PDB file of C-alpha atoms in Angstrom:
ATOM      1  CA  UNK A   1       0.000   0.000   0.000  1.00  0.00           C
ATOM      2  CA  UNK A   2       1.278   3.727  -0.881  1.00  0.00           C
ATOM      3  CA  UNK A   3      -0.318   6.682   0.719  1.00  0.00           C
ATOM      4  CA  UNK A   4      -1.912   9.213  -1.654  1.00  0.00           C
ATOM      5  CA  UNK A   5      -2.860  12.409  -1.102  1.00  0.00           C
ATOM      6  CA  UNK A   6      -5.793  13.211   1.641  1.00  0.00           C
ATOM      7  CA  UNK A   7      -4.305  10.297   3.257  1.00  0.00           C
ATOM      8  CA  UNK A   8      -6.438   7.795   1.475  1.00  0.00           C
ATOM      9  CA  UNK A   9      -4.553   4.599   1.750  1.00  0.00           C
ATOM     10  CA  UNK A  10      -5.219   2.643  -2.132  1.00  0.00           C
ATOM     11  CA  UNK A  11      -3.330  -0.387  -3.041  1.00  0.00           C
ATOM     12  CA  UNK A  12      -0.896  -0.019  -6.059  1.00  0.00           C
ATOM     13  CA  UNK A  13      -1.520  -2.707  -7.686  1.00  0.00           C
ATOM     14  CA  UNK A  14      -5.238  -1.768  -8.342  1.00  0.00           C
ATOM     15  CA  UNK A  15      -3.755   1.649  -9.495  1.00  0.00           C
ATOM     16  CA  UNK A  16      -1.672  -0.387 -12.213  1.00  0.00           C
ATOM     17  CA  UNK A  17      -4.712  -2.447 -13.076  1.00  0.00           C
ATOM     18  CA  UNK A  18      -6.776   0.904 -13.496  1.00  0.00           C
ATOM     19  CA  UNK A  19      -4.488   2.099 -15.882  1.00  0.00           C
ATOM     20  CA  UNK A  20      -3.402  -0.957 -17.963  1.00  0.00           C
ATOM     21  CA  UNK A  21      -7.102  -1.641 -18.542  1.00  0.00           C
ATOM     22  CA  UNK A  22      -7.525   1.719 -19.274  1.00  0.00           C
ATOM     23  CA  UNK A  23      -4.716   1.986 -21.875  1.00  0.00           C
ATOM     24  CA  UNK A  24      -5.940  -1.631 -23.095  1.00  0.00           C
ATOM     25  CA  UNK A  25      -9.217  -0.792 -23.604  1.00  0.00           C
ATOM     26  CA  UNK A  26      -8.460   2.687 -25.750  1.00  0.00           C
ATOM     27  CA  UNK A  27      -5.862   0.677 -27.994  1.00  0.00           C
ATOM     28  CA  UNK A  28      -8.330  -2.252 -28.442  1.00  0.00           C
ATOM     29  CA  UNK A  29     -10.696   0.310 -29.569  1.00  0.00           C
ATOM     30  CA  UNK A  30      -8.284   2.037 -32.118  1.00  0.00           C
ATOM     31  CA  UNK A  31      -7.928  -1.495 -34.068  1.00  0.00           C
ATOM     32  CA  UNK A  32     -10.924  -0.637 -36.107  1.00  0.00           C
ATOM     33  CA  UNK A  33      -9.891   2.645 -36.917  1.00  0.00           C
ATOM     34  CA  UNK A  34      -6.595   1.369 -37.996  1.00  0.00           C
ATOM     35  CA  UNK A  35      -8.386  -1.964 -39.960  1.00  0.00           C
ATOM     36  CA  UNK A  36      -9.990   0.857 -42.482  1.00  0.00           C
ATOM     37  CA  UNK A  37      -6.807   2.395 -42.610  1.00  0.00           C
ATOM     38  CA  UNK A  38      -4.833  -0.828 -43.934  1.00  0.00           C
ATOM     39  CA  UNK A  39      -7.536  -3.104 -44.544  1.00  0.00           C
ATOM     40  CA  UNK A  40     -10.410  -0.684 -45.217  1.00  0.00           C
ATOM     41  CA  UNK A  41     -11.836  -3.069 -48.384  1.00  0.00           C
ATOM     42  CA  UNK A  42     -14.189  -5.344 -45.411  1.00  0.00           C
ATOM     43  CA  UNK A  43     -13.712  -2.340 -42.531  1.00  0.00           C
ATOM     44  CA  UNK A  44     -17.979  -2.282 -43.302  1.00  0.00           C
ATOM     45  CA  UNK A  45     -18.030  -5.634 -42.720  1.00  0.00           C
ATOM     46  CA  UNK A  46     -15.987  -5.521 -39.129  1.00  0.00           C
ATOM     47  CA  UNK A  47     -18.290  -3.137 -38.239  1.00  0.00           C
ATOM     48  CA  UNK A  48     -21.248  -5.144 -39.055  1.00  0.00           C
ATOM     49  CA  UNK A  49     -19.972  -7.711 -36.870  1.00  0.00           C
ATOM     50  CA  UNK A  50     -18.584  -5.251 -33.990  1.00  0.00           C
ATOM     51  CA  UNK A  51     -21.801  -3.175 -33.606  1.00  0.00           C
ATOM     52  CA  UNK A  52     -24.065  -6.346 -32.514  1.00  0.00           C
ATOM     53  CA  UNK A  53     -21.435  -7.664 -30.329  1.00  0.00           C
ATOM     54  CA  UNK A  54     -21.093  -4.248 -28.324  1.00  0.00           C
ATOM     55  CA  UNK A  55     -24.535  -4.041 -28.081  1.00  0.00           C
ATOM     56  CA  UNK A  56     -24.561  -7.257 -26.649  1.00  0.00           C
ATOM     57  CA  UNK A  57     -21.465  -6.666 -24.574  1.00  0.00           C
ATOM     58  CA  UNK A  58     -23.182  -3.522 -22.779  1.00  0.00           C
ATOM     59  CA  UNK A  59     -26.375  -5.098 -22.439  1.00  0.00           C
ATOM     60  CA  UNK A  60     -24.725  -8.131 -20.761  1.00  0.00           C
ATOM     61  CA  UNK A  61     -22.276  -6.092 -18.166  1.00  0.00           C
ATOM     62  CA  UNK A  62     -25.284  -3.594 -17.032  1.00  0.00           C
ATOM     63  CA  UNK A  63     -27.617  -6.287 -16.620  1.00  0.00           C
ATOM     64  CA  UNK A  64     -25.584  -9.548 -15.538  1.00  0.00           C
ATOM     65  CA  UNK A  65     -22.763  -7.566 -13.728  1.00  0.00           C
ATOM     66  CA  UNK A  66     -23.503  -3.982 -12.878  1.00  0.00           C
ATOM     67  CA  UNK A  67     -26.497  -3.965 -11.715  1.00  0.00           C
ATOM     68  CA  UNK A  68     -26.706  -6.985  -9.793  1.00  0.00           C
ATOM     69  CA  UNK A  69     -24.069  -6.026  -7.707  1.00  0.00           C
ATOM     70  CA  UNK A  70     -25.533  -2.840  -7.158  1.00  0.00           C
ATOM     71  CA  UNK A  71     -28.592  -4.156  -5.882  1.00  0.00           C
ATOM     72  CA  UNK A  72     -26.212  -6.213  -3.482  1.00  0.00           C
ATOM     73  CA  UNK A  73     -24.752  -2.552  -2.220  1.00  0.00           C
ATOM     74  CA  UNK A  74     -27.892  -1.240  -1.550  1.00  0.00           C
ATOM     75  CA  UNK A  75     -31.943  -1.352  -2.366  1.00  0.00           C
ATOM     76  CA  UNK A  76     -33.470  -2.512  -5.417  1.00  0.00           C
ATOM     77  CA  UNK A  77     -35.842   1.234  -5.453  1.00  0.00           C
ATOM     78  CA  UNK A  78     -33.024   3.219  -5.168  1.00  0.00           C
ATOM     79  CA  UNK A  79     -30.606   1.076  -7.950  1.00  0.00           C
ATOM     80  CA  UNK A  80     -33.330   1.387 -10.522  1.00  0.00           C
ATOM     81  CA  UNK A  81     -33.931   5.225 -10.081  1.00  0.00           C
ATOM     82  CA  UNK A  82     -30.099   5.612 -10.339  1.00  0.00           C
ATOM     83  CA  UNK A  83     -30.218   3.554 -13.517  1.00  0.00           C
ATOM     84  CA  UNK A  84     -33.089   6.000 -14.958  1.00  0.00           C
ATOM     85  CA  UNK A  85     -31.464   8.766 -13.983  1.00  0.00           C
ATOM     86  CA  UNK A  86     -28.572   7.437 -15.890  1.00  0.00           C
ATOM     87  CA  UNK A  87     -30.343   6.621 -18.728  1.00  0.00           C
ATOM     88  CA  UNK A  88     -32.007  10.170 -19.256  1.00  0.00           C
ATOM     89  CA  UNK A  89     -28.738  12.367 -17.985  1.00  0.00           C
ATOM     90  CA  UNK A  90     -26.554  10.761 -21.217  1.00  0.00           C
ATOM     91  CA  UNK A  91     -29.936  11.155 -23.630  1.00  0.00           C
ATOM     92  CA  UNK A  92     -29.925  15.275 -22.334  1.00  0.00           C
ATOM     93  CA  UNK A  93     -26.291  14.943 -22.764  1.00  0.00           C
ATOM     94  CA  UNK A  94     -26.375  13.488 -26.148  1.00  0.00           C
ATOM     95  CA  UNK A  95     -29.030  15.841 -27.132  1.00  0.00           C
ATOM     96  CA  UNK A  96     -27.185  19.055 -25.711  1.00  0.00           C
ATOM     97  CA  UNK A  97     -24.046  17.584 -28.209  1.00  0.00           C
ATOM     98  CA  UNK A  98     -25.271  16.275 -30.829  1.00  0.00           C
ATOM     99  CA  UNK A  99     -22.382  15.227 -32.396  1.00  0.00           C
ATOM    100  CA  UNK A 100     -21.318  13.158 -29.605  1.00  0.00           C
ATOM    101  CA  UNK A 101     -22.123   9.797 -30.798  1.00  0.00           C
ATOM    102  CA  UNK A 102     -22.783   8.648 -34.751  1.00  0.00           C
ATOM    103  CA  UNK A 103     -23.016   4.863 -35.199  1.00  0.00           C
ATOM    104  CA  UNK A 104     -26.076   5.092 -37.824  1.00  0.00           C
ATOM    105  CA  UNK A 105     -24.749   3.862 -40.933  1.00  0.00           C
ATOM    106  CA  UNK A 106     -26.033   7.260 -42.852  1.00  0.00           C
ATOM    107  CA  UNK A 107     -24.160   8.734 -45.645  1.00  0.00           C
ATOM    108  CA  UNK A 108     -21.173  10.921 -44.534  1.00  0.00           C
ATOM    109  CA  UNK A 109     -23.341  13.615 -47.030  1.00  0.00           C
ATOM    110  CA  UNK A 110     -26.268  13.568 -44.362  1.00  0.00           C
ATOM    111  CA  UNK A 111     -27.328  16.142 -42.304  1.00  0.00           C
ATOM    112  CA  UNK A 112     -26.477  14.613 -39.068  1.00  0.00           C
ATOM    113  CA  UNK A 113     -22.306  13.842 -40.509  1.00  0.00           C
ATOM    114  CA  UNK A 114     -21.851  17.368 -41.767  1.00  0.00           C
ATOM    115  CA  UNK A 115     -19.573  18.418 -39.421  1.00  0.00           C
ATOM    116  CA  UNK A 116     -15.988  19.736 -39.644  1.00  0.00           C
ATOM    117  CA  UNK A 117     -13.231  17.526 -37.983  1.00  0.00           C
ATOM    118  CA  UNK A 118     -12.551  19.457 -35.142  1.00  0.00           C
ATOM    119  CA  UNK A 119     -16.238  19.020 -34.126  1.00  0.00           C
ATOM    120  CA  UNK A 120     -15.297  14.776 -35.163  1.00  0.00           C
ATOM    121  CA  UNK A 121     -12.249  14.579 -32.587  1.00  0.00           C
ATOM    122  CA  UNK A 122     -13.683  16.662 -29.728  1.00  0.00           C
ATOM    123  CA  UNK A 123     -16.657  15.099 -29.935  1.00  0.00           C
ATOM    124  CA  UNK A 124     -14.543  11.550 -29.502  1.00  0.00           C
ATOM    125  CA  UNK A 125     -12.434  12.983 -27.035  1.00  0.00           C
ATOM    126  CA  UNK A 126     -15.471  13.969 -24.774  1.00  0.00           C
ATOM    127  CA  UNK A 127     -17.226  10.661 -25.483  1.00  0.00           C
ATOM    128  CA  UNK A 128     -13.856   8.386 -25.167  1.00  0.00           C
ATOM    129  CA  UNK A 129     -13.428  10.479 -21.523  1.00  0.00           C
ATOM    130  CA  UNK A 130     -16.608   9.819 -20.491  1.00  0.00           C
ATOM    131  CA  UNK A 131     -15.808   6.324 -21.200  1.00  0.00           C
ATOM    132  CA  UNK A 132     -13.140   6.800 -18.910  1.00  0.00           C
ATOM    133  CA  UNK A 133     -15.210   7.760 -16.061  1.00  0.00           C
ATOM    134  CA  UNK A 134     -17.514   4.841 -16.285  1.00  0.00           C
ATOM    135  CA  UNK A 135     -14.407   2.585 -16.204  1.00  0.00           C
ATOM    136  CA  UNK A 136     -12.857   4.391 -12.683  1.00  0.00           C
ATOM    137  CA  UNK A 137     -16.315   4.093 -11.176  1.00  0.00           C
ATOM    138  CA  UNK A 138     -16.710   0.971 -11.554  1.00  0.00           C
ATOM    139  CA  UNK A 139     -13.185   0.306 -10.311  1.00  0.00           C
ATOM    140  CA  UNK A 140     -14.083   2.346  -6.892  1.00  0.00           C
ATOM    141  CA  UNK A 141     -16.690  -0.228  -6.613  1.00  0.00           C
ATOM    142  CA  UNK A 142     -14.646  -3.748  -7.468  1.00  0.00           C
ATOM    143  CA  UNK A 143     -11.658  -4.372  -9.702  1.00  0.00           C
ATOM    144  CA  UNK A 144     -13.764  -7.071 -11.392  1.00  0.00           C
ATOM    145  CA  UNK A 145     -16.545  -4.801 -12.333  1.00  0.00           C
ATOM    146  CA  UNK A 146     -14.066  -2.427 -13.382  1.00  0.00           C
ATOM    147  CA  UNK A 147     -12.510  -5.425 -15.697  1.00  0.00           C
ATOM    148  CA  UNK A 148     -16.145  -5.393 -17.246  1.00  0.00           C
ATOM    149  CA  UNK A 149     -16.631  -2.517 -17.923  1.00  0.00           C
ATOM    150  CA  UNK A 150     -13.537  -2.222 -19.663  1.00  0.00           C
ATOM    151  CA  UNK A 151     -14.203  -5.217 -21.843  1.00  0.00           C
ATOM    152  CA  UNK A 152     -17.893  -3.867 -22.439  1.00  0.00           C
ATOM    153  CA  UNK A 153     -16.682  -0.375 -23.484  1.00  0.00           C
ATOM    154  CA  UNK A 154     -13.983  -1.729 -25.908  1.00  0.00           C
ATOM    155  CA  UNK A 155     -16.668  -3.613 -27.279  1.00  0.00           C
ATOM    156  CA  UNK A 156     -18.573  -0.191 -27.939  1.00  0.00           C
ATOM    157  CA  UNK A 157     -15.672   1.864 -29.288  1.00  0.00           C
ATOM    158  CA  UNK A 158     -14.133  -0.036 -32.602  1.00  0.00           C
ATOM    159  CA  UNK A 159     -17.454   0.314 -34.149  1.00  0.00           C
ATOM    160  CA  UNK A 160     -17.189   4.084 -33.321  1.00  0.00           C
ATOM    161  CA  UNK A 161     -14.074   4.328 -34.501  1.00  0.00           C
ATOM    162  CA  UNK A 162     -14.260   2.884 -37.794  1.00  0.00           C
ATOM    163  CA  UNK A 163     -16.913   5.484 -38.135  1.00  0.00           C
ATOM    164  CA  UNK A 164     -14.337   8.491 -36.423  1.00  0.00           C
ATOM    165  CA  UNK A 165     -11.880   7.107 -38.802  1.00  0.00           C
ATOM    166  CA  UNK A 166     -14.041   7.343 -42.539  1.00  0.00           C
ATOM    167  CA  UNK A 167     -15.429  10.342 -41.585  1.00  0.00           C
ATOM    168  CA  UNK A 168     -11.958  12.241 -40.891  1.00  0.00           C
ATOM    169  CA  UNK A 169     -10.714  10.331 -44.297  1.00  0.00           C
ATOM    170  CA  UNK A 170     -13.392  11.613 -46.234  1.00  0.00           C
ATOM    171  CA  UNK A 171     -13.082  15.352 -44.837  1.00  0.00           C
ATOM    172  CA  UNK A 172      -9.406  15.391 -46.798  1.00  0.00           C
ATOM    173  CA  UNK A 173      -7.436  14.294 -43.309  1.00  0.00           C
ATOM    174  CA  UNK A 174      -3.877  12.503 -43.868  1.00  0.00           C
ATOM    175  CA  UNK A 175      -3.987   9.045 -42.808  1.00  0.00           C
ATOM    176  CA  UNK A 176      -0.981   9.515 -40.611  1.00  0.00           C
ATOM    177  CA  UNK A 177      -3.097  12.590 -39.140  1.00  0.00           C
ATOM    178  CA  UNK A 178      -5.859  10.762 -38.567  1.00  0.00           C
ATOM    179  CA  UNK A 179      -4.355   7.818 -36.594  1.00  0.00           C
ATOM    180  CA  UNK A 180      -2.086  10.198 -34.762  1.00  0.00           C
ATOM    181  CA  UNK A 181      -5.503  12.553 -33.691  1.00  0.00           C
ATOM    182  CA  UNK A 182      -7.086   8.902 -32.673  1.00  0.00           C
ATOM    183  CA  UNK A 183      -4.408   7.774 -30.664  1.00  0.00           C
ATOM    184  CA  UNK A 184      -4.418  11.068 -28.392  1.00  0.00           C
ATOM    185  CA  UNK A 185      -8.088  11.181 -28.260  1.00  0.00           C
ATOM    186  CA  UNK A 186      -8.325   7.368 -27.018  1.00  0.00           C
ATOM    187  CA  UNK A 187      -5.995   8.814 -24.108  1.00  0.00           C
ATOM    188  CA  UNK A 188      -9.002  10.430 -22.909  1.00  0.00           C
ATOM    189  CA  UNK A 189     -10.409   7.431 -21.136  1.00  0.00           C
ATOM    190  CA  UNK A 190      -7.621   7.111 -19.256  1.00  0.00           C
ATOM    191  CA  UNK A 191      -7.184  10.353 -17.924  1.00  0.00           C
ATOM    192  CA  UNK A 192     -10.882  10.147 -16.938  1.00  0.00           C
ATOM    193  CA  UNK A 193     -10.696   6.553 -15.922  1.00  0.00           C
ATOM    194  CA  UNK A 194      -7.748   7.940 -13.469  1.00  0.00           C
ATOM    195  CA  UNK A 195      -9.645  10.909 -12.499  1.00  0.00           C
ATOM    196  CA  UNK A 196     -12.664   9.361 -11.323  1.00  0.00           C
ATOM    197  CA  UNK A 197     -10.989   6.650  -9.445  1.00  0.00           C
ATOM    198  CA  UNK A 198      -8.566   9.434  -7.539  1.00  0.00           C
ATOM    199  CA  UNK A 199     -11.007  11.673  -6.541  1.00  0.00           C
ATOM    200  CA  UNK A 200     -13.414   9.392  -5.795  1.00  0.00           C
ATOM    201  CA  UNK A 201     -11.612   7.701  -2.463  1.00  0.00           C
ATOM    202  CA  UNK A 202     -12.368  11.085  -1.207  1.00  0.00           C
ATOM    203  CA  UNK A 203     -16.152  12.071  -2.034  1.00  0.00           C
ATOM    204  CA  UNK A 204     -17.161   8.866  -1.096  1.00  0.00           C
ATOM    205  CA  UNK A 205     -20.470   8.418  -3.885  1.00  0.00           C
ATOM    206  CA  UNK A 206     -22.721   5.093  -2.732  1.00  0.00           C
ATOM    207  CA  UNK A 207     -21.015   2.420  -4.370  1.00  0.00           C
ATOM    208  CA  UNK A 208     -24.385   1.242  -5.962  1.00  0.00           C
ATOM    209  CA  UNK A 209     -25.500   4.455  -7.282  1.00  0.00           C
ATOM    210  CA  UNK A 210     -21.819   4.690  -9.320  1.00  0.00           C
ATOM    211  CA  UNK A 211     -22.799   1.180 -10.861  1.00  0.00           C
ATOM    212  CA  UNK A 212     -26.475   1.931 -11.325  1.00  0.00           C
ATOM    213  CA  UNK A 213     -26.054   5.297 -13.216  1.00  0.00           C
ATOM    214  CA  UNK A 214     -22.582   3.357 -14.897  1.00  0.00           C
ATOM    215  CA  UNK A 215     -25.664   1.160 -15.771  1.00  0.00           C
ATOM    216  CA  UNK A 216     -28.169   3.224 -17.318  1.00  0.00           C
ATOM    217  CA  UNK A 217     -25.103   4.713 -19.399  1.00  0.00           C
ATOM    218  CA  UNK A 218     -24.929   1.401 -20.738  1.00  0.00           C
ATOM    219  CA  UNK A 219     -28.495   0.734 -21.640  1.00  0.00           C
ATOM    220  CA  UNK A 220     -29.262   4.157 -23.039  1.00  0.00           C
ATOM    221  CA  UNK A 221     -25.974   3.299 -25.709  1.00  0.00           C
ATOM    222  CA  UNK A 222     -27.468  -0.248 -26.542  1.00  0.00           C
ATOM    223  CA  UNK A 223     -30.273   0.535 -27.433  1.00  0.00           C
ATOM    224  CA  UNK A 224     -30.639   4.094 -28.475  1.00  0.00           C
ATOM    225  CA  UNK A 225     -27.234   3.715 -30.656  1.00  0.00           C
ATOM    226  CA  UNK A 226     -26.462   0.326 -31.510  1.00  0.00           C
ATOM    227  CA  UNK A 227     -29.646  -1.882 -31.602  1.00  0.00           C
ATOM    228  CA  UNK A 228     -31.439   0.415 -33.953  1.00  0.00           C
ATOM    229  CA  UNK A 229     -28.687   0.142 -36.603  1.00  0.00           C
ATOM    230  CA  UNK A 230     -29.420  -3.700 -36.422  1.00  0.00           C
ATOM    231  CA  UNK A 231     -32.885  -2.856 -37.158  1.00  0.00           C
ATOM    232  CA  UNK A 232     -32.108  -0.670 -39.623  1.00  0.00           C
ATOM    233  CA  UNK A 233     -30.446  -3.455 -41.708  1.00  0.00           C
ATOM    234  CA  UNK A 234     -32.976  -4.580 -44.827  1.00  0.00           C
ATOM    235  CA  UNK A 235     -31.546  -7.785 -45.250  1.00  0.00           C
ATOM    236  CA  UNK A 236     -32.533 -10.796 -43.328  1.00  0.00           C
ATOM    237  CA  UNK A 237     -29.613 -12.772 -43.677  1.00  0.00           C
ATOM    238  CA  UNK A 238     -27.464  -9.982 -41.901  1.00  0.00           C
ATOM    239  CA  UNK A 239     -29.820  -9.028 -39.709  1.00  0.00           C
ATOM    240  CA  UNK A 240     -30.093 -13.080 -38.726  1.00  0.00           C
ATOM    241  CA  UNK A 241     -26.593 -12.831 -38.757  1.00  0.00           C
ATOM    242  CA  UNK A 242     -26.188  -9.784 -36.229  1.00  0.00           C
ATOM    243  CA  UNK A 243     -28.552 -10.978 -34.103  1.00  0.00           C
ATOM    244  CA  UNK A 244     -26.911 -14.158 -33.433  1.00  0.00           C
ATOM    245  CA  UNK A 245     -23.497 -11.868 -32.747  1.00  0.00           C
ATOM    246  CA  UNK A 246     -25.739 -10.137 -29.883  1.00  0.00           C
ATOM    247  CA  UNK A 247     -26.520 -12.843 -28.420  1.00  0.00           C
ATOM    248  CA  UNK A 248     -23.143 -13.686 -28.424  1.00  0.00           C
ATOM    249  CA  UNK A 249     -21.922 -10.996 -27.085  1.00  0.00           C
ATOM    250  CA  UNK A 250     -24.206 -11.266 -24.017  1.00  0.00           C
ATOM    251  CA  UNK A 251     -22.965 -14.570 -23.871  1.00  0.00           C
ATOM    252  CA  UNK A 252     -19.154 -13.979 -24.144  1.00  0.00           C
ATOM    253  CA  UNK A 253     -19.396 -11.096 -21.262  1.00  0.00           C
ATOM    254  CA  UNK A 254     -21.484 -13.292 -19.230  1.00  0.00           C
ATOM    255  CA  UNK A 255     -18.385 -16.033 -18.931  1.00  0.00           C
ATOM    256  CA  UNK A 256     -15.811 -13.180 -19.036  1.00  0.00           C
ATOM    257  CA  UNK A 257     -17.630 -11.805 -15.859  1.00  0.00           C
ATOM    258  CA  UNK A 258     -17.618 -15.077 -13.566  1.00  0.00           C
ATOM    259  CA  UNK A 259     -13.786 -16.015 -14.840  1.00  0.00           C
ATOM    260  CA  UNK A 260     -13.115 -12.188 -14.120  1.00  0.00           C
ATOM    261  CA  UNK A 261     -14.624 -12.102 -10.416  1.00  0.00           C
ATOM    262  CA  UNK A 262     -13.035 -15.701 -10.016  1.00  0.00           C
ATOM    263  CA  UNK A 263      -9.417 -14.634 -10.677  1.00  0.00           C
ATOM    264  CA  UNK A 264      -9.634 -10.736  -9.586  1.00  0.00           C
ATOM    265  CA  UNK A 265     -12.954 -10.936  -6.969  1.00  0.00           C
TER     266      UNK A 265
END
């Protein structure tokens, strides 16, 4: 154990754990980007695939690992409002920025992709630091959870950034630029990650409210962003196809989560 600042007494090795998942999780997510960079000819096919599985992967970690143990930390009534509250705060957020999440396969002429690159990378940066908070939340609360999370968000981000990516391509961006831009923006959820997780030890937030609102994030992404892009597929044999990859997902997270809490819980 090291003493921090406040004198809040934290154990390193969760520290290292915080960041390395951090720093995994943002470089994990940059492997789509960098797929339609040097493999772009099936990048729309990756995120076919990648979009399902998130949604499935968020779904999964709210409802099989968040939330459960949040209703172990405290009352059922008071996890579920946190959850809606959750839920409704990132759709007024969302709304207030609208350019802070684009999954929908529209065409980059659309109204909702005409914007200018620096409105594309802060817009990441905000969202990818958000990320990061969700991540040192959930580490205040249990390592394990936090491991979750990681894997769920991830999940979430390579779709995003194969969109971050074509969109920043077709505005005129070098590719070098664009990777570069990427890279330092995916840095993001670690400084949040870190931020959260250090000032948290001293404002001492109910440990179930951080997962239920961590929660409702979660939700409100599935299905607001992600599902409806699986509806809005017009063939059946893809849409078969993605379906199966959700349930997948949910199914992958849900075995990641008990090996997870059996080596780190």
């Amino acid at each position: 154990y090291r003493y921090f600042p406040y004198d809040i007494i934290i154990p390193m090795n969760t520290w290292l754990l915080l960041f390395i998942a951090a720093t995994a999780g943002s470089l994990v997510s940059l492997t789509g980007g960098l797929y339609l960079i040097y493999g772009g000819k099936t990048a729309d096919k990756l995120q076919r695939l990648a979009v399902p599985f998130a949604a499935g992967a968020l779904l999964a970690a709210a409802f099989l690992d968040l939330l459960p143990e949040a209703v172990e930390q405290g009352s059922a009534e008071t996890t579920l409002t946190a959850t809606l509250i959750g839920l409704v705060g990132f759709f007024v957020l969302e709304r207030s920025l609208s350019w802070f999440h684009h999954h929908h396969d529209e065409p980059v002429a659309s109204g909702v992709h005409r914007r200018t690159s620096s409105l594309i990378i802060i817009g990441d940066t905000v969202h990818n630091f958000i990320d990061g908070l969700a991540i040192g939340a959930a580490f205040l609360v249990d390592p394990a959870a936090g491991i979750i999370t990681t894997i769920a968000i991830a999940a979430h981000e390579i779709p995003q950034e194969i969109g971050d990516f074509s969109l920043m391509l077709s505005k005129g961006m070098a590719k070098r630029k664009v990777l570069l831009v990427n890279i330092i923006s995916a840095f993001a959820t670690v400084i949040g990650a870190v931020a959260i997780y250090g000032f948290g030890g001293t404002i001492h937030i109910p440990e179930n409210l951080i997962l239920a609102v961590t929660a409702g994030f979660f939700i409100y992404i599935a299905a607001s962003d992600v599902i409806p892009t699986i509806h809005a597929e017009r063939q059946r044999t893809v849409a078969a196809r993605q379906t199966a990859i959700l349930i997948f997902g949910i199914i992958f997270v849900y075995y990641a989560e008990h090996v997870t809490h059996s080596l780190i819980g």
